[in-house]
């Protein structure tokens, strides 16, 4: 046989079937521990088999691709002034996972898009169900079956809240009342579940992004905006009041700060403040180009004993020193202001890609969520969440490109309903 016949009568070549299988596998492989790396490998192979290199020049026109290449390129250049043998011991290599946007974006076309979208949604819903089951039945956080920490799971929930709220607005603008209500109910359920996880910084980022989204969406409608903001605040207070986990984490902040002032740093907040202190000192030591790619972990471990006469020397017993729990400080110690500017350029290009496809509100929400979440952790070093966000971005852009159906349409201006109908030169 030269191909595979679908139930609709469409004949797929074996190459096309392989590409679709790899795309679906990649979307489902995002969540189980370690499986994403197999997905990345297969994705690259499928891209090469599908002639992806010939489409690379067209792909460079996308701002997000430019931002990722510049960001990862700076990390590669940073090896020139680092100790290469030391640099191999950290987690910084995970920043290069962002490069998966190249093969993933290139492989998407109108025919493959429904398959990929269905796989990404199915995988995400499966994660939410497993996480909800683990909390409700087992009383545990994260997803132990997938080796998924509460930080990763809370991040996934926060992204789901943002997407569900935005999707509710899009479907409402097209008079799909039931689907819109279903999406907003889903957003409430995801936010409720997120309040049951320990990730305080990521939860706060989600709430702040919700407030920002409503402010941008209804900025010219004062009374409507006030009512929505009051509703968000009321829901937040209600969920917070009903969550024992949130109460404990909130109380811990006060006690941790008191202990920190007394010189006791072996607490969640105390540890972060201590390593941020070390990290800022490391940035000041090498402000322009940093200490080199992969050197942050080495600098942190050495500073425990030497910085401020060793007042933080007991911290490794409390928590293993892997990174600085702050994206800007982490990048700054590695690459100085050069790396921080590359990171800001990446975020700007990410937003610009959404804006060019008439989804500035969604792009602003995703970029701001990424930035805010990175203030309390190294968000882009998560092995699951950045690839998921990049996949969401690529799928959203392609839906907009082929269908023009994801921008927020004003019903009083039906002339813009056509959206973006032009196909990119990547489309085959």
mmCIF file with all atom_site columns, C-alpha atoms in Angstrom, residues 200-202 204 253 257 260 265 267-284 296 299-300 303-304 307-308 312 315 321 323-333 371-379:
data_model
loop_
_atom_site.group_PDB
_atom_site.id
_atom_site.type_symbol
_atom_site.label_atom_id
_atom_site.label_alt_id
_atom_site.label_comp_id
_atom_site.label_asym_id
_atom_site.label_entity_id
_atom_site.label_seq_id
_atom_site.pdbx_PDB_ins_code
_atom_site.Cartn_x
_atom_site.Cartn_y
_atom_site.Cartn_z
_atom_site.occupancy
_atom_site.B_iso_or_equiv
_atom_site.pdbx_formal_charge
_atom_site.auth_seq_id
_atom_site.auth_comp_id
_atom_site.auth_asym_id
_atom_site.auth_atom_id
_atom_site.pdbx_PDB_model_num
ATOM 1  C CA . UNK A 1 200 ? 1.885  30.871 45.933 1.00 0.00 ? 200 UNK A CA 1
ATOM 2  C CA . UNK A 1 201 ? 3.805  32.883 43.356 1.00 0.00 ? 201 UNK A CA 1
ATOM 3  C CA . UNK A 1 202 ? 2.181  31.202 40.370 1.00 0.00 ? 202 UNK A CA 1
ATOM 4  C CA . UNK A 1 204 ? -0.711 35.229 42.510 1.00 0.00 ? 204 UNK A CA 1
ATOM 5  C CA . UNK A 1 253 ? 5.080  33.793 54.890 1.00 0.00 ? 253 UNK A CA 1
ATOM 6  C CA . UNK A 1 257 ? 9.994  36.510 57.427 1.00 0.00 ? 257 UNK A CA 1
ATOM 7  C CA . UNK A 1 260 ? 14.756 35.514 58.398 1.00 0.00 ? 260 UNK A CA 1
ATOM 8  C CA . UNK A 1 265 ? 17.250 31.160 56.681 1.00 0.00 ? 265 UNK A CA 1
ATOM 9  C CA . UNK A 1 267 ? 12.568 28.236 55.455 1.00 0.00 ? 267 UNK A CA 1
ATOM 10 C CA . UNK A 1 268 ? 10.849 28.523 52.076 1.00 0.00 ? 268 UNK A CA 1
ATOM 11 C CA . UNK A 1 269 ? 10.819 32.334 52.069 1.00 0.00 ? 269 UNK A CA 1
ATOM 12 C CA . UNK A 1 270 ? 14.141 32.638 53.904 1.00 0.00 ? 270 UNK A CA 1
ATOM 13 C CA . UNK A 1 271 ? 15.909 30.365 51.421 1.00 0.00 ? 271 UNK A CA 1
ATOM 14 C CA . UNK A 1 272 ? 14.628 32.380 48.456 1.00 0.00 ? 272 UNK A CA 1
ATOM 15 C CA . UNK A 1 273 ? 15.619 35.714 49.981 1.00 0.00 ? 273 UNK A CA 1
ATOM 16 C CA . UNK A 1 274 ? 19.063 34.355 50.796 1.00 0.00 ? 274 UNK A CA 1
ATOM 17 C CA . UNK A 1 275 ? 19.813 33.006 47.316 1.00 0.00 ? 275 UNK A CA 1
ATOM 18 C CA . UNK A 1 276 ? 18.411 36.174 45.724 1.00 0.00 ? 276 UNK A CA 1
ATOM 19 C CA . UNK A 1 277 ? 20.870 38.105 47.856 1.00 0.00 ? 277 UNK A CA 1
ATOM 20 C CA . UNK A 1 278 ? 23.683 35.893 46.556 1.00 0.00 ? 278 UNK A CA 1
ATOM 21 C CA . UNK A 1 279 ? 22.410 36.127 42.992 1.00 0.00 ? 279 UNK A CA 1
ATOM 22 C CA . UNK A 1 280 ? 22.228 39.913 42.957 1.00 0.00 ? 280 UNK A CA 1
ATOM 23 C CA . UNK A 1 281 ? 25.791 39.993 44.271 1.00 0.00 ? 281 UNK A CA 1
ATOM 24 C CA . UNK A 1 282 ? 26.811 37.649 41.454 1.00 0.00 ? 282 UNK A CA 1
ATOM 25 C CA . UNK A 1 283 ? 25.148 39.945 38.909 1.00 0.00 ? 283 UNK A CA 1
ATOM 26 C CA . UNK A 1 284 ? 27.006 42.944 40.298 1.00 0.00 ? 284 UNK A CA 1
ATOM 27 C CA . UNK A 1 296 ? 25.096 29.978 38.047 1.00 0.00 ? 296 UNK A CA 1
ATOM 28 C CA . UNK A 1 299 ? 28.547 30.283 41.732 1.00 0.00 ? 299 UNK A CA 1
ATOM 29 C CA . UNK A 1 300 ? 25.642 29.654 44.113 1.00 0.00 ? 300 UNK A CA 1
ATOM 30 C CA . UNK A 1 303 ? 28.902 31.495 47.660 1.00 0.00 ? 303 UNK A CA 1
ATOM 31 C CA . UNK A 1 304 ? 27.165 29.599 50.458 1.00 0.00 ? 304 UNK A CA 1
ATOM 32 C CA . UNK A 1 307 ? 29.496 35.227 50.867 1.00 0.00 ? 307 UNK A CA 1
ATOM 33 C CA . UNK A 1 308 ? 29.005 37.456 53.942 1.00 0.00 ? 308 UNK A CA 1
ATOM 34 C CA . UNK A 1 312 ? 24.224 31.032 54.459 1.00 0.00 ? 312 UNK A CA 1
ATOM 35 C CA . UNK A 1 315 ? 21.320 26.329 53.416 1.00 0.00 ? 315 UNK A CA 1
ATOM 36 C CA . UNK A 1 321 ? 21.213 24.412 45.290 1.00 0.00 ? 321 UNK A CA 1
ATOM 37 C CA . UNK A 1 323 ? 19.098 27.560 40.580 1.00 0.00 ? 323 UNK A CA 1
ATOM 38 C CA . UNK A 1 324 ? 18.150 30.979 41.941 1.00 0.00 ? 324 UNK A CA 1
ATOM 39 C CA . UNK A 1 325 ? 14.336 30.616 41.919 1.00 0.00 ? 325 UNK A CA 1
ATOM 40 C CA . UNK A 1 326 ? 14.088 33.811 39.879 1.00 0.00 ? 326 UNK A CA 1
ATOM 41 C CA . UNK A 1 327 ? 14.323 33.985 36.091 1.00 0.00 ? 327 UNK A CA 1
ATOM 42 C CA . UNK A 1 328 ? 15.964 37.411 35.900 1.00 0.00 ? 328 UNK A CA 1
ATOM 43 C CA . UNK A 1 329 ? 18.567 36.639 38.563 1.00 0.00 ? 329 UNK A CA 1
ATOM 44 C CA . UNK A 1 330 ? 19.268 33.200 37.088 1.00 0.00 ? 330 UNK A CA 1
ATOM 45 C CA . UNK A 1 331 ? 19.821 34.585 33.613 1.00 0.00 ? 331 UNK A CA 1
ATOM 46 C CA . UNK A 1 332 ? 21.743 37.564 35.002 1.00 0.00 ? 332 UNK A CA 1
ATOM 47 C CA . UNK A 1 333 ? 24.273 35.427 36.869 1.00 0.00 ? 333 UNK A CA 1
ATOM 48 C CA . UNK A 1 371 ? 7.295  37.012 33.327 1.00 0.00 ? 371 UNK A CA 1
ATOM 49 C CA . UNK A 1 372 ? 5.444  37.191 36.663 1.00 0.00 ? 372 UNK A CA 1
ATOM 50 C CA . UNK A 1 373 ? 5.785  33.457 37.319 1.00 0.00 ? 373 UNK A CA 1
ATOM 51 C CA . UNK A 1 374 ? 9.515  33.839 36.700 1.00 0.00 ? 374 UNK A CA 1
ATOM 52 C CA . UNK A 1 375 ? 9.837  36.284 39.592 1.00 0.00 ? 375 UNK A CA 1
ATOM 53 C CA . UNK A 1 376 ? 9.514  33.484 42.162 1.00 0.00 ? 376 UNK A CA 1
ATOM 54 C CA . UNK A 1 377 ? 10.951 30.577 40.166 1.00 0.00 ? 377 UNK A CA 1
ATOM 55 C CA . UNK A 1 378 ? 12.916 29.743 37.022 1.00 0.00 ? 378 UNK A CA 1
ATOM 56 C CA . UNK A 1 379 ? 9.747  29.325 34.986 1.00 0.00 ? 379 UNK A CA 1
#
